[in-house]
mmCIF file of C-alpha atoms in Angstrom:
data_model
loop_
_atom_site.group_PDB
_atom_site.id
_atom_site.type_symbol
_atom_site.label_atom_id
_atom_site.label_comp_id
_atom_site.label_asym_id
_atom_site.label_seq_id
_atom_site.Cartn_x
_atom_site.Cartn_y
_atom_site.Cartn_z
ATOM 1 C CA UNK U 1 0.000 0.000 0.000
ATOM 2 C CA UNK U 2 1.321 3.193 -0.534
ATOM 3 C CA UNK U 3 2.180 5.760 1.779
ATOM 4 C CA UNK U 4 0.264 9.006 2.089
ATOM 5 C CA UNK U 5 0.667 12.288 3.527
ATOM 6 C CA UNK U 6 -2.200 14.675 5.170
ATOM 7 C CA UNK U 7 -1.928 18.247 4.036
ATOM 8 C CA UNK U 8 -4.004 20.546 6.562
ATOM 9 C CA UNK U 9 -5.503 23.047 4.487
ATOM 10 C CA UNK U 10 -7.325 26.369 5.213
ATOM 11 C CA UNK U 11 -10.696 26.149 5.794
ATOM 12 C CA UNK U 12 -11.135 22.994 3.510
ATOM 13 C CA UNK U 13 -11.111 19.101 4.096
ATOM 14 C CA UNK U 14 -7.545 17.785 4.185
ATOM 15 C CA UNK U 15 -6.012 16.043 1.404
ATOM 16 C CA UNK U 16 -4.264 12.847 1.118
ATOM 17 C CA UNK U 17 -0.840 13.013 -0.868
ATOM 18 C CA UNK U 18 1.544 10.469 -2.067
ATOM 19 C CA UNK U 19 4.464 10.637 0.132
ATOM 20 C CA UNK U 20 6.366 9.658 -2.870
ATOM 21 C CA UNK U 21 5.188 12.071 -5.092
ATOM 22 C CA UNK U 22 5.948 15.232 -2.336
ATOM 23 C CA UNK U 23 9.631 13.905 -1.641
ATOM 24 C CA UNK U 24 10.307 13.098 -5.522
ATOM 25 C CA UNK U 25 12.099 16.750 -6.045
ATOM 26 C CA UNK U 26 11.863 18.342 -2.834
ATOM 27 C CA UNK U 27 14.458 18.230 -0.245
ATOM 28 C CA UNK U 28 12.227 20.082 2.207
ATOM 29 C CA UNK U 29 9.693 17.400 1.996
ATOM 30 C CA UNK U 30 11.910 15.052 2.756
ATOM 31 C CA UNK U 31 13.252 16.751 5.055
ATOM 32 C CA UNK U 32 9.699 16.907 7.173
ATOM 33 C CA UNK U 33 8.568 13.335 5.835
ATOM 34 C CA UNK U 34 11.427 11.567 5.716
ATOM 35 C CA UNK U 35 13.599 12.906 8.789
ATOM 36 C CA UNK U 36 11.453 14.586 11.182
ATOM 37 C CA UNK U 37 8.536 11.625 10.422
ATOM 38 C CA UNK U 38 5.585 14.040 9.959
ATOM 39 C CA UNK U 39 2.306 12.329 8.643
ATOM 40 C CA UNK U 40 0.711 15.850 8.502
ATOM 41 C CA UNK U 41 1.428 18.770 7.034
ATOM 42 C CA UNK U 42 -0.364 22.401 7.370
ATOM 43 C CA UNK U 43 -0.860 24.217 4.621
ATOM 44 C CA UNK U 44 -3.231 27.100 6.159
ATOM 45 C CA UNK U 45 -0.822 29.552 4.733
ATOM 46 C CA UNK U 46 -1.805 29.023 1.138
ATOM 47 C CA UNK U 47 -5.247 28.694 -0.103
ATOM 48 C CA UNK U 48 -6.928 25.454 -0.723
ATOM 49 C CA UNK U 49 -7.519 25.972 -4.514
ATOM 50 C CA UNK U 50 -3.639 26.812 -4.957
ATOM 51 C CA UNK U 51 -2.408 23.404 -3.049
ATOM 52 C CA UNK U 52 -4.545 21.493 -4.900
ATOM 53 C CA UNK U 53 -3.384 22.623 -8.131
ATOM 54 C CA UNK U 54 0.207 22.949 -6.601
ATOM 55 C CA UNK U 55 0.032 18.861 -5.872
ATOM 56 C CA UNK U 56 -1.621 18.541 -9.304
ATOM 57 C CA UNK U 57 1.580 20.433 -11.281
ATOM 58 C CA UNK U 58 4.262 18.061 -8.766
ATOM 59 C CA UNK U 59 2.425 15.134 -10.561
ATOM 60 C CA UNK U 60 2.061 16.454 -14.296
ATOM 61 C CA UNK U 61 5.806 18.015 -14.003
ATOM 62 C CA UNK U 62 4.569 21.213 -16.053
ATOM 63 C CA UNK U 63 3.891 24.364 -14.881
ATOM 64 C CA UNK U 64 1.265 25.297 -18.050
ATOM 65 C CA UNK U 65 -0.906 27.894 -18.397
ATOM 66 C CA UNK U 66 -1.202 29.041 -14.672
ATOM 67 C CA UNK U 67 -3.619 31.963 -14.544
ATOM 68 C CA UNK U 68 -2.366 35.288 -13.163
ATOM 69 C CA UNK U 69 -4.388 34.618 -9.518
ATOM 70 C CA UNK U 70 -2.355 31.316 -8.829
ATOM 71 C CA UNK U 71 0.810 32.482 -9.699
ATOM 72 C CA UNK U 72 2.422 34.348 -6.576
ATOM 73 C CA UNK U 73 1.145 31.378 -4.229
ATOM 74 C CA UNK U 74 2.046 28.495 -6.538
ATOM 75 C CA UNK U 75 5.628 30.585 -6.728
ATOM 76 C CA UNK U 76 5.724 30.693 -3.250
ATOM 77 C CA UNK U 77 4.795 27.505 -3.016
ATOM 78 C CA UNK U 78 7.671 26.003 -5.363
ATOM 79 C CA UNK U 79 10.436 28.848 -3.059
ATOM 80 C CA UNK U 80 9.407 27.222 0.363
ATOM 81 C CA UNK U 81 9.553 23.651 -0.290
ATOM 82 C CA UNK U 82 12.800 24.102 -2.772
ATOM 83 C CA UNK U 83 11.065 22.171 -6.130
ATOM 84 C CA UNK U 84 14.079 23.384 -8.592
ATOM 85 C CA UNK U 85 11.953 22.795 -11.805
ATOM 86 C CA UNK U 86 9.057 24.506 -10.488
ATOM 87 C CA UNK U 87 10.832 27.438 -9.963
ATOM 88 C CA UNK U 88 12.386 27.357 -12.916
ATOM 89 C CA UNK U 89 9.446 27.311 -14.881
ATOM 90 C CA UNK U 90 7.761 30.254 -12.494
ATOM 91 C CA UNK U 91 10.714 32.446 -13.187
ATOM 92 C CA UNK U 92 9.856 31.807 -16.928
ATOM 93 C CA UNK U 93 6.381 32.389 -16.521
ATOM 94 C CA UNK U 94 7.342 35.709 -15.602
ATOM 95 C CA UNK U 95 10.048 36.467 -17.524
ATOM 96 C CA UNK U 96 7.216 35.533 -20.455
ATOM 97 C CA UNK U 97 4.425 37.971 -18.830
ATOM 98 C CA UNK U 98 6.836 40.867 -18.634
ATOM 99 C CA UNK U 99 8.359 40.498 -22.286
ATOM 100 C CA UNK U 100 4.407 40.324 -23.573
ATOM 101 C CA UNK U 101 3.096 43.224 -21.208
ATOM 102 C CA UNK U 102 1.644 45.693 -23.280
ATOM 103 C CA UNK U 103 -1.265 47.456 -21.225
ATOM 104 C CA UNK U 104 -1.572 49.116 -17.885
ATOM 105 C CA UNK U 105 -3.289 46.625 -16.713
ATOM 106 C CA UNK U 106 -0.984 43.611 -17.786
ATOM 107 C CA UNK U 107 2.075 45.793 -16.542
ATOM 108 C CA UNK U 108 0.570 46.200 -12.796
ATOM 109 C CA UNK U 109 0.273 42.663 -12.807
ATOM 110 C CA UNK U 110 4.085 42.163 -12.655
ATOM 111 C CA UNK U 111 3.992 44.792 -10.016
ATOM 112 C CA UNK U 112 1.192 45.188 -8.127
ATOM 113 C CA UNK U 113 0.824 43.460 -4.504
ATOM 114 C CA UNK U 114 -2.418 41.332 -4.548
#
């Protein structure tokens, strides 16, 4: 049977994760999981929606089309628990947005504080 993780998340039933599938690229997860044993994990930093789909992109490997709400958080997301390709791909998703910015309201995007 495989071995699952509980991620606690804001105001939202938990969710049951693949322990394989959080420690695959991260070095923090393992770090939690692997060394310091924890089964559960809170999340109430981060909104449900943007774990979900954070857990969703550590499965598919691809960052995609991430819409411009999901970004910061799933960024964050990928800086706190060290997922190299993630952030990798972030950092291009912004480098991409800022190249193509062409109205106000695309250019406060890259600037503006939610």
């Amino acid at each position: 049977m495989e071995e699952t993780i509980l991620l606690i998340l804001k105001d939202e039933d938990p969710l049951n994760v693949s322990k394989q599938l959080l420690v695959a690229d991260s070095a923090m997860f393992r770090y939690l999981i692997e060394e310091m044993h924890q089964v559960e994990l809170e999340f109430d930093d981060f909104l449900a929606e943007n774990v979900t789909l954070f857990i969703t992109l550590l499965d598919d490997r691809e960052l995609g089309n991430v819409v411009n709400g999901n970004f910061r958080e799933l960024n964050k997301l990928a800086q706190v628990f060290v997922i190299d390709w993630m952030k990798e791909e972030c950092k291009q998703w912004l480098k991409k947005k800022v190249e193509c910015a062409r109205t106000d309201e695309e250019k406060q995007f890259v600037f503006a504080r939610p």
